[in-house]
Coordinates of C-alpha atoms in Angstrom, one line a residue:
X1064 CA 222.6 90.5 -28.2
X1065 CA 219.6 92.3 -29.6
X1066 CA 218.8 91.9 -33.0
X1067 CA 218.8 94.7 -35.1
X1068 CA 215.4 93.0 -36.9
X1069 CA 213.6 93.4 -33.5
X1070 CA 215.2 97.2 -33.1
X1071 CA 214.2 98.2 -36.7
X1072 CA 210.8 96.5 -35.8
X1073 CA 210.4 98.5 -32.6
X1074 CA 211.9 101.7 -34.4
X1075 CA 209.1 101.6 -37.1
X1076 CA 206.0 100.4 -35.2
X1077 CA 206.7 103.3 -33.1
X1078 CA 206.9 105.8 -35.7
X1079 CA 203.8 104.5 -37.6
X1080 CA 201.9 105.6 -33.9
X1081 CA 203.8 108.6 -33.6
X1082 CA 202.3 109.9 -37.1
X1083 CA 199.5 109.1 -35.5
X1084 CA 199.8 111.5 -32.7
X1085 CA 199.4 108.7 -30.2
X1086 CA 202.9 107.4 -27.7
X1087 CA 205.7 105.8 -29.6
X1088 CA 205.2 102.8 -26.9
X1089 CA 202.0 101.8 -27.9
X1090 CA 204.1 100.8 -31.2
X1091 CA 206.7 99.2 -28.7
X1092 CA 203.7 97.1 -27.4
X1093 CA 202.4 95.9 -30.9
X1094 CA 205.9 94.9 -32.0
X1095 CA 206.7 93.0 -28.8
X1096 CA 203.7 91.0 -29.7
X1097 CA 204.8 90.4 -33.5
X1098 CA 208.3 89.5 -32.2
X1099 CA 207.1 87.0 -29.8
X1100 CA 204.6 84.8 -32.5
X1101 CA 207.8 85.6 -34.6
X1102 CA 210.1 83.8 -32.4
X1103 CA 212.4 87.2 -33.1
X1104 CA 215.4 88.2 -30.8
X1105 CA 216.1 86.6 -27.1
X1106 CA 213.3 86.7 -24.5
X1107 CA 216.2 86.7 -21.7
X1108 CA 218.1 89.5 -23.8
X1109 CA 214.8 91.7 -23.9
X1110 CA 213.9 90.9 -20.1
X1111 CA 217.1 91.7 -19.2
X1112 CA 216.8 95.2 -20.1
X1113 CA 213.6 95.6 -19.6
X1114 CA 214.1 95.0 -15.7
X1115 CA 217.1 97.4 -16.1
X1116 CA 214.5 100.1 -17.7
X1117 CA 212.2 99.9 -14.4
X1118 CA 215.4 100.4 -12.2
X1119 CA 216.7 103.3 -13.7
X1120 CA 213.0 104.3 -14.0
X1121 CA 212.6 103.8 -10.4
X1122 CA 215.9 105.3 -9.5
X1123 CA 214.9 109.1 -11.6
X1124 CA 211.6 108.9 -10.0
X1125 CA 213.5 108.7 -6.9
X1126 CA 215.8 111.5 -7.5
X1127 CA 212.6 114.0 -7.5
X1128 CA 210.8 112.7 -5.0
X1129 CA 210.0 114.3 -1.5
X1130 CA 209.2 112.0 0.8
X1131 CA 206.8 114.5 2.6
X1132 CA 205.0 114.8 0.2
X1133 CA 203.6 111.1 0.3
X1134 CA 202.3 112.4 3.6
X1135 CA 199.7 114.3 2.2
X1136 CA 196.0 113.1 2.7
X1137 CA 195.2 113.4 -1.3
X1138 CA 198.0 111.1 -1.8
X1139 CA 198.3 108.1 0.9
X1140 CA 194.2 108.5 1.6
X1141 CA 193.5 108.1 -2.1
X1142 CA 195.6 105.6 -2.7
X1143 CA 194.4 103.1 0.0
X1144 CA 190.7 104.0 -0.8
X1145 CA 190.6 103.2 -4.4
X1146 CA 192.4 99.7 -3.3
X1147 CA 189.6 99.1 -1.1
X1148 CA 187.0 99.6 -3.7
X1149 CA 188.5 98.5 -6.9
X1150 CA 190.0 95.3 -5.0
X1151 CA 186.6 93.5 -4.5
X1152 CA 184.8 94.7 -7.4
X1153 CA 187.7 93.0 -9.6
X1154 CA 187.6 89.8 -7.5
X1155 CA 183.7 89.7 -8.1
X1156 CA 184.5 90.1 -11.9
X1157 CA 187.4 87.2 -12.1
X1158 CA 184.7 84.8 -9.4
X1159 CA 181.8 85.5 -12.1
X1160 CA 184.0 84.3 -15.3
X1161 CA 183.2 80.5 -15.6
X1162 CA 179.5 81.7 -15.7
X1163 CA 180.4 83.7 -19.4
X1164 CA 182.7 81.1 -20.2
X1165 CA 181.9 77.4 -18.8
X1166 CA 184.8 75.8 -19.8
X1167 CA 186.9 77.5 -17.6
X1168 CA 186.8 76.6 -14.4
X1169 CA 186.1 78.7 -11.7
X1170 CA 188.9 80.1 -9.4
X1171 CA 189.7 79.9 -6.3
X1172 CA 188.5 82.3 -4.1
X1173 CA 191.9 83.2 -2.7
X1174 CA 193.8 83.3 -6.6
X1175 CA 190.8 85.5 -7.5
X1176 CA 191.8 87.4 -4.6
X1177 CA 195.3 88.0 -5.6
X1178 CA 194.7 88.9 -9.1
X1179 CA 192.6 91.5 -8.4
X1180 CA 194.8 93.1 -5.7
X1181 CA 197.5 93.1 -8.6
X1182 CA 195.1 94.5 -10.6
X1183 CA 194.3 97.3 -8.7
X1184 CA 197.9 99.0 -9.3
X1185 CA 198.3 101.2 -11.9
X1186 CA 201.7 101.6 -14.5
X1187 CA 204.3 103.9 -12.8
X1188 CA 206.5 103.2 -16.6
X1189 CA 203.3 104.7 -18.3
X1190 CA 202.5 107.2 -16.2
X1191 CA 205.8 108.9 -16.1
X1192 CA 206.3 108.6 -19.8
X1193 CA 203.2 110.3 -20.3
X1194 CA 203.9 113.5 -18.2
X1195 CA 207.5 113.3 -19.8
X1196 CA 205.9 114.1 -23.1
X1197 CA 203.5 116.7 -22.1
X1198 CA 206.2 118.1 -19.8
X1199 CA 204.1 117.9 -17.0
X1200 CA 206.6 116.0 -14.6
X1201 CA 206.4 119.2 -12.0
X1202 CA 202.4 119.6 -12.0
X1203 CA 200.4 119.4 -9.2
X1204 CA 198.0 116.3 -11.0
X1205 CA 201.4 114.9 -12.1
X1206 CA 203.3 114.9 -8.5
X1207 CA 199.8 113.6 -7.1
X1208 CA 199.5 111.0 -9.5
X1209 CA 203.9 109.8 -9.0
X1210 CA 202.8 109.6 -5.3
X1211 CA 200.3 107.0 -5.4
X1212 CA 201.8 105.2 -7.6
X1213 CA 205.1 105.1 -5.0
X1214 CA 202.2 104.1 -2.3
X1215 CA 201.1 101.1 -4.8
X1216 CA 204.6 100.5 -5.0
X1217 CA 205.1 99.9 -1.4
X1218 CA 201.8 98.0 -1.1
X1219 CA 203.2 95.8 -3.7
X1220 CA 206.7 95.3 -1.5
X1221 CA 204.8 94.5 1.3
X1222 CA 202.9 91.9 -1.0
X1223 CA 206.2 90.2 -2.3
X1224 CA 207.9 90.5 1.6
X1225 CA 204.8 88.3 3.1
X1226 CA 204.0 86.2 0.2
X1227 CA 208.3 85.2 -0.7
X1228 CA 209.8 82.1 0.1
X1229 CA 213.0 83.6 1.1
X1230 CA 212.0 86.1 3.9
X1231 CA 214.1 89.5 3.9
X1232 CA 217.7 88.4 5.6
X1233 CA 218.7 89.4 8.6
X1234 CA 221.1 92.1 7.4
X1235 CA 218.0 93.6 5.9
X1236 CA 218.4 95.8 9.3
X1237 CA 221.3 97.4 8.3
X1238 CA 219.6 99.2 5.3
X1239 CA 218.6 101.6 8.5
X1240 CA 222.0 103.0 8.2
X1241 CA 221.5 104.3 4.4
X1242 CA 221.1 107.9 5.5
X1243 CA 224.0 107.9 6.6
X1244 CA 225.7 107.4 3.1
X1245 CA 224.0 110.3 1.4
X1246 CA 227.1 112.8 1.9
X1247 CA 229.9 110.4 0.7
X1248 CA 227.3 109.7 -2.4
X1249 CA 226.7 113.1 -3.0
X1250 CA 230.7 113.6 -2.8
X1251 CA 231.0 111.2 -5.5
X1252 CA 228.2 113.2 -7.6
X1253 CA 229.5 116.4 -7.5
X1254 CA 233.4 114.6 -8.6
X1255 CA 231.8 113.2 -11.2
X1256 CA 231.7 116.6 -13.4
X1257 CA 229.3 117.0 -16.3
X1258 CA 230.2 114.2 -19.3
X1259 CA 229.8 110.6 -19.0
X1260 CA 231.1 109.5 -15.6
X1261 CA 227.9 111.6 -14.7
X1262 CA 225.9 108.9 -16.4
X1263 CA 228.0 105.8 -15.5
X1264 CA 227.8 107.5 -12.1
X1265 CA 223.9 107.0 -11.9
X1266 CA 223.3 103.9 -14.0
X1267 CA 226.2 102.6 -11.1
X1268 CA 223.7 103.7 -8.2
X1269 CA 220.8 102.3 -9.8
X1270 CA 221.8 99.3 -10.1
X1271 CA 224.1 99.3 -6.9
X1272 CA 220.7 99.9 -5.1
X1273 CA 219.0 97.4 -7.2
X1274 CA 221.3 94.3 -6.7
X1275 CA 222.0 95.1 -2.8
X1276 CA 218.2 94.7 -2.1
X1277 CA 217.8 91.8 -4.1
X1278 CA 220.7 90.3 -2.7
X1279 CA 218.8 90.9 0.5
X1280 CA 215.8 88.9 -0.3
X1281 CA 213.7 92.7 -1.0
X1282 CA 212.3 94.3 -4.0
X1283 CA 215.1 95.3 -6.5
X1284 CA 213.0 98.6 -7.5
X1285 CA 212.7 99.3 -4.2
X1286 CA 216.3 99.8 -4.1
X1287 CA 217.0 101.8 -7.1
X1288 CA 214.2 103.9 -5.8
X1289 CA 215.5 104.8 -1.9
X1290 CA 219.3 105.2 -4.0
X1291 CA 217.5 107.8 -6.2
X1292 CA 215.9 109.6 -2.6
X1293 CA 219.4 109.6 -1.2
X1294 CA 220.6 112.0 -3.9
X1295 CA 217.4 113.9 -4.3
X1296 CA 217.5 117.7 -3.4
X1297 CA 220.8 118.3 -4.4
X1298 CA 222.6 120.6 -6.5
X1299 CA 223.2 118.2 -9.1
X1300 CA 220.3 115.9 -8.5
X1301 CA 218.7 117.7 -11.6
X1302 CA 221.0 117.6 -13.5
X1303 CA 221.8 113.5 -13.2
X1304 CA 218.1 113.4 -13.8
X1305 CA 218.3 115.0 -17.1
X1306 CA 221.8 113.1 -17.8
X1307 CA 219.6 109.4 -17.3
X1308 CA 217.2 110.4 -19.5
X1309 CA 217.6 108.9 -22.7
X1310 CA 219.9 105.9 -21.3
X1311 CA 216.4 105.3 -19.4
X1312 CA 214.1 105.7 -22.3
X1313 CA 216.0 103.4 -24.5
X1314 CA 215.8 100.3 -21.9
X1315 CA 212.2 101.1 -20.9
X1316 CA 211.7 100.5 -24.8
X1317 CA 212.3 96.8 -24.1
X1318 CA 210.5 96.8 -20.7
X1319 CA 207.4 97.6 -23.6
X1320 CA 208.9 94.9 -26.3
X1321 CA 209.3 92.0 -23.8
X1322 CA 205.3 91.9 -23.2
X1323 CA 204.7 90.4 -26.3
X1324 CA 206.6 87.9 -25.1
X1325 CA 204.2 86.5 -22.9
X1326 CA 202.5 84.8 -25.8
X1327 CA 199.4 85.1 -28.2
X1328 CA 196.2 84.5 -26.9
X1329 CA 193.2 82.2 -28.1
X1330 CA 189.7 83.8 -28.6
X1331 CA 188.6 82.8 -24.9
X1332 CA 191.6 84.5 -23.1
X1333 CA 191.3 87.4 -25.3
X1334 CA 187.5 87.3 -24.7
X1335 CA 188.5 87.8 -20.6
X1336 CA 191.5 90.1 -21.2
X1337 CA 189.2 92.5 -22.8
X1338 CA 186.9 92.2 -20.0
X1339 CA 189.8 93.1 -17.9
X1340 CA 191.1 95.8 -19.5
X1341 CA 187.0 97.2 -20.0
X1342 CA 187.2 98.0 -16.0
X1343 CA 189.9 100.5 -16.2
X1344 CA 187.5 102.5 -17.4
X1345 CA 186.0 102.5 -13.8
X1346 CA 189.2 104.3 -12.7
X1347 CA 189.3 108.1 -13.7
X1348 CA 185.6 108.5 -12.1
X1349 CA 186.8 107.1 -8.7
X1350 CA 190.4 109.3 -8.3
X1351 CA 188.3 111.8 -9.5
X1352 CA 185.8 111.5 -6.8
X1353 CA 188.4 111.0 -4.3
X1354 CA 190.7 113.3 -5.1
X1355 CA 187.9 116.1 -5.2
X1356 CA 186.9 114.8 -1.7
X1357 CA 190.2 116.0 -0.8
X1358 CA 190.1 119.4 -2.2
X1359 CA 191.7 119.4 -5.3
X1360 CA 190.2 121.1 -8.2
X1361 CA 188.1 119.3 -10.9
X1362 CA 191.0 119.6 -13.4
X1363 CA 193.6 118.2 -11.0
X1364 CA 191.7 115.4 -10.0
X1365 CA 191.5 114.5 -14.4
X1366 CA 194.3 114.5 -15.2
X1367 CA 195.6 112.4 -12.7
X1368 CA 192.9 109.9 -12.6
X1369 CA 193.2 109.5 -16.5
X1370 CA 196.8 109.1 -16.2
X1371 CA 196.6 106.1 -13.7
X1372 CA 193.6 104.5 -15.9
X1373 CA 196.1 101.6 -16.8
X1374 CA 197.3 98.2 -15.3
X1375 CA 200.7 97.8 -13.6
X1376 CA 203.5 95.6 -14.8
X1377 CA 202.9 94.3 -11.0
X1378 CA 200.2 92.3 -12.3
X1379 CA 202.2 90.3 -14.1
X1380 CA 205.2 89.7 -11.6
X1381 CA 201.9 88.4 -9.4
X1382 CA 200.5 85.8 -11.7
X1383 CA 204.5 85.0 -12.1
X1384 CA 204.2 84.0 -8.4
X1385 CA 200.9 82.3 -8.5
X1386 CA 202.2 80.3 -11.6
X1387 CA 204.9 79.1 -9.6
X1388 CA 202.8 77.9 -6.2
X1389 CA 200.5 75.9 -8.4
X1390 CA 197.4 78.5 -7.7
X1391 CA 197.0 79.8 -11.1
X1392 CA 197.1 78.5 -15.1
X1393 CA 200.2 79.5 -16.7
X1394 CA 197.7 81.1 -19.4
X1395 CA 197.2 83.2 -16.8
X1396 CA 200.4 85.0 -18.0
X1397 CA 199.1 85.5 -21.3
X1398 CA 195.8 86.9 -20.7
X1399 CA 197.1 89.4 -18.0
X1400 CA 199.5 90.8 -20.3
X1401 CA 197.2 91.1 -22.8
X1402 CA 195.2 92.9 -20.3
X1403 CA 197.9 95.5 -19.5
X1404 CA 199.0 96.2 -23.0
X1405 CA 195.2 97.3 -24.0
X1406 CA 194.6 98.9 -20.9
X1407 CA 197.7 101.0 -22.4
X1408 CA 196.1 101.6 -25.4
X1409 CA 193.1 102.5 -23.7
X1410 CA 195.0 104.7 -21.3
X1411 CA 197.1 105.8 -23.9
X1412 CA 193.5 107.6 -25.7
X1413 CA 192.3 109.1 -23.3
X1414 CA 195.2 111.1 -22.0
X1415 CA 196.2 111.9 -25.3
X1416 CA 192.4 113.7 -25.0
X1417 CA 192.5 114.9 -22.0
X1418 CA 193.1 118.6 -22.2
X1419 CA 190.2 118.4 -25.1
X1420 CA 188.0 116.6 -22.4
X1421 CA 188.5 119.0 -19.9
X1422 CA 187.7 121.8 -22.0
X1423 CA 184.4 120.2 -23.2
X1424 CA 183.3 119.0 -20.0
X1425 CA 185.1 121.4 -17.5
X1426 CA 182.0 123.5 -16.4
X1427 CA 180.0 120.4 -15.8
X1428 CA 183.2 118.8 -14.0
X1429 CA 183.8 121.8 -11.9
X1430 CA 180.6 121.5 -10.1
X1431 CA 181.3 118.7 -8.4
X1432 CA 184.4 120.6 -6.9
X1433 CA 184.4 121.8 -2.7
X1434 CA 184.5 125.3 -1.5
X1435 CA 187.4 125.2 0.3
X1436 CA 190.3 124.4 -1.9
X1437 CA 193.5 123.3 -0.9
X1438 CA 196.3 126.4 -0.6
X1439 CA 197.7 125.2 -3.2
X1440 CA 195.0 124.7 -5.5
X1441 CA 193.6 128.6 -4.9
X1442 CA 194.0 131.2 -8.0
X1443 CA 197.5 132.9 -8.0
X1444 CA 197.1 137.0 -8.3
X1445 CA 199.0 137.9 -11.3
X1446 CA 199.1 141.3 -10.0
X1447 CA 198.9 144.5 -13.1
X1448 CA 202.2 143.1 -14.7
X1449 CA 202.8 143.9 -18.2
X1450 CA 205.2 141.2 -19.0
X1451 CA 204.7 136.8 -18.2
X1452 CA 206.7 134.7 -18.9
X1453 CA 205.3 131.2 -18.2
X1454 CA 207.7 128.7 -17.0
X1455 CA 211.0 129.7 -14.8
X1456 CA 213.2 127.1 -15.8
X1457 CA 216.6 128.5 -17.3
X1458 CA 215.9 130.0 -20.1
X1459 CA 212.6 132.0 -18.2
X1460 CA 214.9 132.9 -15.0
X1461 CA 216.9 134.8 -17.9
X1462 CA 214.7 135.9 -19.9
X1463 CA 213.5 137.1 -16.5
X1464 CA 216.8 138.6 -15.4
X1465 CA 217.6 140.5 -18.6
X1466 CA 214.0 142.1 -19.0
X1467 CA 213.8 143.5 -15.5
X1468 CA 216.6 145.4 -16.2
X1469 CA 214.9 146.8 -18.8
X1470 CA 211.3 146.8 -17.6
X1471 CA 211.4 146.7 -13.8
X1472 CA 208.6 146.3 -11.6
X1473 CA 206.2 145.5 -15.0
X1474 CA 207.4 141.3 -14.9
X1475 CA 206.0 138.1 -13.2
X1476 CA 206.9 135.0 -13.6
X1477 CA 204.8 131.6 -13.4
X1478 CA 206.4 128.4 -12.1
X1479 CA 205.2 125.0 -11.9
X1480 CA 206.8 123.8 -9.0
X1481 CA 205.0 125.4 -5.6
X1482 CA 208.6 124.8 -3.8
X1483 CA 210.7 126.6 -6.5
X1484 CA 208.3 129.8 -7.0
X1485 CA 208.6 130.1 -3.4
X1486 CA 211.9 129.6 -3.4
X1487 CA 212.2 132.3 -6.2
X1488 CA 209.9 135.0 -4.4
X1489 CA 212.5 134.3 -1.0
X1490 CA 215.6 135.5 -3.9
X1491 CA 213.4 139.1 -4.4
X1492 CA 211.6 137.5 -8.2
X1493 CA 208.0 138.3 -8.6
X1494 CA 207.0 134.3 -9.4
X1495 CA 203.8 132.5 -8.7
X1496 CA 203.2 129.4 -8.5
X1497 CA 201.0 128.1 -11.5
X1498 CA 200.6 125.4 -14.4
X1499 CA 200.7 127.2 -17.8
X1500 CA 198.9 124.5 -19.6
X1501 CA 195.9 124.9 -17.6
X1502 CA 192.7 127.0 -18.7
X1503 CA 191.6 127.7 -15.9
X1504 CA 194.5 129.5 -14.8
X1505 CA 195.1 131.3 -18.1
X1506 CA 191.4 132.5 -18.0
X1507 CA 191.6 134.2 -14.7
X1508 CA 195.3 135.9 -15.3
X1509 CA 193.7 138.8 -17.0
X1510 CA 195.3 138.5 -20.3
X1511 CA 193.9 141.9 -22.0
X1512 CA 195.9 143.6 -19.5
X1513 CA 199.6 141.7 -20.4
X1514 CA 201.1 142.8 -23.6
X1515 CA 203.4 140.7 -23.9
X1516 CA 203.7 136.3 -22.9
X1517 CA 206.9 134.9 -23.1
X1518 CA 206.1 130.7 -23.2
X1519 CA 209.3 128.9 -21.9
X1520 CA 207.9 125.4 -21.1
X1521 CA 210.7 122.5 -21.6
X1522 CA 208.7 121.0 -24.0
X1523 CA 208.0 121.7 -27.1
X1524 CA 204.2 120.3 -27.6
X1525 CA 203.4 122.3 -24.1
X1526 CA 204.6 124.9 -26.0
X1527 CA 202.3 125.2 -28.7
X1528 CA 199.3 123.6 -26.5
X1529 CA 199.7 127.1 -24.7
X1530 CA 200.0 129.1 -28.0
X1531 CA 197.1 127.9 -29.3
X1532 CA 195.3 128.2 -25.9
X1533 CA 195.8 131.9 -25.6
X1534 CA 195.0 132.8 -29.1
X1535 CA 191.5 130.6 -28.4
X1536 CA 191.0 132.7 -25.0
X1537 CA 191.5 136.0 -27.4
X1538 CA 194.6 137.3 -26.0
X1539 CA 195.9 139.4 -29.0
X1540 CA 199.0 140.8 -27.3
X1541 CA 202.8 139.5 -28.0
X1542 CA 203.5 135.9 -28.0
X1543 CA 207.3 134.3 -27.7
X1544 CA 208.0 131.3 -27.6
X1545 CA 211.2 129.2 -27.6
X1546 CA 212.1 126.1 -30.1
X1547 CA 215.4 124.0 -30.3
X1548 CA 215.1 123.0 -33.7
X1549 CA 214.5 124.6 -37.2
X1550 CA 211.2 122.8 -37.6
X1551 CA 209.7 123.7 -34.2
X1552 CA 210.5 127.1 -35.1
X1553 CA 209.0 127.6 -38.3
X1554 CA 205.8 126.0 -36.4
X1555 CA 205.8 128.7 -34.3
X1556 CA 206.6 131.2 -36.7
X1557 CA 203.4 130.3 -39.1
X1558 CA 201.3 130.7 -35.7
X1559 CA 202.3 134.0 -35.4
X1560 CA 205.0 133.9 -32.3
X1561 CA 208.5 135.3 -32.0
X1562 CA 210.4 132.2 -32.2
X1563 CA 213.3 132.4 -30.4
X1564 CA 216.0 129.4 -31.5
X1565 CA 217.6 128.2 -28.2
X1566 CA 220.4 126.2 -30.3
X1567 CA 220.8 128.1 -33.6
X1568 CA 220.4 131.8 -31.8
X1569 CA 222.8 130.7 -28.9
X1570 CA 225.7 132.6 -30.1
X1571 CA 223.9 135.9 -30.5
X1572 CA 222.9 135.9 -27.0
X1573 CA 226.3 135.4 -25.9
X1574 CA 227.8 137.9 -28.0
X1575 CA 225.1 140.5 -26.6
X1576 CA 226.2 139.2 -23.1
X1577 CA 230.3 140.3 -23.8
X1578 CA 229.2 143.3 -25.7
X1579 CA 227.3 144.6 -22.3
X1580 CA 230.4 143.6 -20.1
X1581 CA 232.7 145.5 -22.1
X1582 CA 230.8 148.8 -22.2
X1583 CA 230.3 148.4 -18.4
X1584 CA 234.5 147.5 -18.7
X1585 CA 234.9 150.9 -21.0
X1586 CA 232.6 153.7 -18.3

C-alpha cells in the first residue's frame, strides 16, 4: 500500500513547483529522491504503478495514433538521423570519462556503446505531459514530436527482442491475427456506455495488451500501445481517451516518484550525470535542423525539438540489463537516473520558455527555413470573415452552429487537427486548418479586419496565452473566451474578454435552446 506520507510528500513538492509556474512532476522527481534517502513507502509498491502509468500512457497514445502518419519523411527520417549522430557523439563522451575522472575506470567499448544508444531516446511520459498542459496534443510540432518518439519506441523493441535471453515465443506469430479483433473490441466499447465500465473498460485493454506481450517474451508497452491502435478512429476512441485521463496521470505520478529510488549519488557520479544531462542541450539544434531539412517551418521544428530535449526512461531499463550481464556497475543505475531527472528539469525550462523564445528569436530562426514548405505547413487564407472562433472542438462547432444562423456567410473557424478541418469543410463549415497559439499564424489572419475572436481552446493556459497574444499584435476588436471555473473566469474578465462559464452558464444555454424549439413548436 502507498503511504499517505509519500502521497502528501508528492502532493506538496508538486505544488511548491506549480507556484512556480514550472510542471507539477518536476516536484514528483524531487520527492522520489527525498523518499528514497528516506527509506519512505515500498519501492515494489511505487514500481508497480509506475509501470502501470507507462501502459496506460502507452495505451492513450495509442488511441490517437495514425499509423500513416509514422510514414512521413519528417518523422521516420528524423528520427533515425538524429540516432545516427547523437549515438557516437555520446559514446565518445562516456569513452573520454576516466580521463576527467581517473578512478574510474574506463568502459568497455561495447557498454559505452549501449549506453549511449539508450541515451539517444527521448521521454515519451514527458513529452506528452507537456503538450497535455499547453493543450497542444493535436499540433502539428506535437503529432511530429509523438511520432518519433513511437519510432524510438520501436528502436528500443527491437533492442530488448535481440539483446533478451528469452527470444519472443513462437506464438509471437499469432499477434498477426490482432486486426482481426478490432470489431468485437470496438463492440465491447460502444456497450460499455459512458460511466465507469468505460474506464475499467480501457484500464482492462491496457493491461490485457500489456500482460499478453509480456507473456510472449515482447515489450509490455508495446502491447498496450498496438491495443490502443486497435480502437483508434472510432466513435468513442475520444471519448475513452478523455475517460483515462486522470486514472493515467495519477499512476504516471509514481512512474516520476519511483526514480528517486534509484539511489543518491556521491560527488563523482553526480559530477558525470551532469555531464550527461549537459548534452541534451545538443538536441533542440539538431531536430531543428533536421526537421527544417524536411520542410517544416522554423516554429514547428522548436517546439518539437525542445520538447524531446530530455532522456528516456529506456535508459534506465538498458543499464537494468547491462547490470544484470555483468557489463556495467550497478552505480550505473544511479547516475543514469540522475541523468534523466535533470535532463527533466532542464527540459522542463526550456519548454516552459518556448513560446517566449520563439518570439525573441523567431525572425532570426525563420531564416534558416526552405522555400518550399510542406502543404501543410503553408498559411491558411482566412478569407474577409467577420467572426473566428479559434478551436472547433465542441463548444466552437456550437458556438459555430448557433452564430451562422445569425451571421451567415461572415464565420470561419480554425482547427488544429489538418484531418478534422477537412473533415469539417467536407460537412459544408468554413474551417481551416491552423494552431491558435502560434504567432505566426495570428499575424498573417488579418485581425483589423475581424471584429470579433471567439478562443475555444481545451485548455485553459492556451487560452489566455492567445488572449494576451492578440492584445500584443493590437487586435482591438471583441475577445471571448471560455473558462470552467469561477477563477479562470474572473482572469479573463480583468483582461478584458467576454468570459463565458462553460459549467456555471450551462443551464442558460439550455434554457435558450427549449425556448427556440418551442417558438419553432408554437408557428
Amino acid at each position: 500500500m502507498i503511504e499517505p506520507l509519500l502521497l502528501a510528500l508528492a502532493f506538496l513538492a508538486g505544488l511548491v513547483f506549480r507556484r512556480m509556474d514550472m510542471p507539477p512532476l518536476l516536484g514528483f522527481l524531487v520527492a522520489g529522491f527525498l523518499a528514497g534517502a528516506l527509506e519512505l513507502g515500498d519501492p515494489d509498491v511505487v514500481k508497480l504503478m509506475a509501470d502501470i502509468g507507462v501502459v496506460l500512457l502507452l495505451f492513450t497514445i495509442g488511441l490517437k495514433l495514425k499509423l500513416r502518419e509514422l510514414l512521413a519523411p519528417q518523422i521516420w527520417a528524423s528520427a533515425s538521423l538524429h540516432a545516427l549522430l547523437v549515438v557516437p557523439l555520446t559514446t565518445v563522451v562516456l569513452l573520454s570519462l576516466h580521463y576527467l575522472l581517473p578512478h574510474y575506470s574506463a568502459l568497455p567499448s561495447q557498454t559505452a556503446w549501449i549506453l549511449a544508444f539508450a541515451l539517444s531516446f527521448s521521454s515519451t511520459v514527458f513529452a506528452v505531459k507537456i503538450f497535455e498542459q499547453r493543450g497542444e496534443g493535436a499540433a502539428l510540432h506535437a503529432q511530429i514530436a509523438v511520432g518519433i518518439l513511437i519510432v524510438q519506441d520501436l528502436m528500443a523493441v527491437a533492442f530488448l527482442l535481440f539483446s533478451a535471453d528469452h527470444p519472443p515465443s513462437i506464438w509471437a506469430l499469432a499477434l498477426l491475427a490482432l486486426p482481426l479483433l478490432r470489431r468485437p473490441l470496438l463492440s465491447l466499447l460502444n456497450w460499455a456506455g459512458h460511466g465507469e465500465l468505460l474506464v475499467l473498460y480501457g484500464l482492462s485493454m491496457a493491461l490485457a495488451g500489456a500482460w499478453l506481450f509480456e507473456t510472449l517474451h515482447l515489450k509490455a508497452g508495446l502491447g498496450a500501445l498496438l491495443f490502443g491502435i486497435l480502437l483508434a478512429n472510432s466513435d468513442k476512441s475520444v471519448e475513452l481517451y478523455k475517460s483515462l485521463v486522470s486514472l493515467k496521470d495519477i499512476f504516471l505520478t509514481a512512474f516520476f516518484l519511483s526514480i528517486g529510488y534509484y539511489g543518491l549519488p556521491s560527488w563523482d557520479m553526480a559530477l558525470i550525470a551532469i555531464l550527461l544531462a549537459a548534452l541534451v542541450l545538443i538536441r533542440p539544434f539538431l531536430y531543428f535542423g533536421l526537421l527544417l531539412l524536411f520542410r517544416l517551418r522554423a516554429r514547428t521544428g522548436l517546439l518539437a525539438g525542445l520538447s524531446l530535449s530530455s532522456y528516456s526512461e529506456f535508459g534506465l531499463i538498458v543499464a537494468a540489463l547491462a547490470v544484470q550481464e555483468n557489463m556495467l556497475e550497478p552505480q550505473w543505475l544511479t547516475i543514469l537516473a540522475m541523468a534523466m531527472a535533470l535532463s527533466l528539469f532542464i527540459a522542463s525550462s526550456l519548454n516552459r520558455r518556448a513560446g517566449d523564445l520563439y518570439s525573441r528569436f523567431g525572425d532570426l530562426l525563420q531564416r534558416y527555413e526552405r522555400r518550399c514548405l510542406l502543404p501543410s505547413e503553408r498559411p491558411a487564407d482566412l478569407g474577409d470573415a467577420d467572426i473566428l472562433i479559434l478551436g472547433m472542438g465542441r463548444i466552437g462547432s456550437g458556438a459555430y452552429d448557433y452564430l451562422g444562423r445569425h451571421y451567415p456567410g461572415r464565420i470561419v473557424g480554425v482547427e488544429e487537427s489538418a484531418d478534422k478541418a477537412q473533415q469539417m469543410r467536407g460537412e459544408g463549415l468554413r474551417c481551416v486548418a491552423g494552431d491558435a497559439s502560434d504567432r505566426d499564424f495570428l499575424e498573417r489572419s488579418a485581425l483589423a479586419r475581424r471584429q470579433v475572436i471567439l478562443v475555444c481552446l481545451s485548455n485553459h493556459s492556451e487560452n489566455v496565452q492567445v488572449v494576451k497574444m492578440l492584445q500584443s499584435l493590437g487586435y482591438n476588436g471583441k475577445i471571448a473566451a471560455i473558462s470552467r471555473f469561477p477563477d479562470q473566469q474572473r482572469e479573463l474578465q480583468a483582461m478584458g474578454c467576454i468570459s463565458f462559464n462553460l459549467y456555471a452558464e450551462a443551464g442558460y444555454g439550455f434554457a435558450e435552446r427549449v425556448l427556440e424549439e418551442l417558438e419553432i413548436a408554437t408557428r
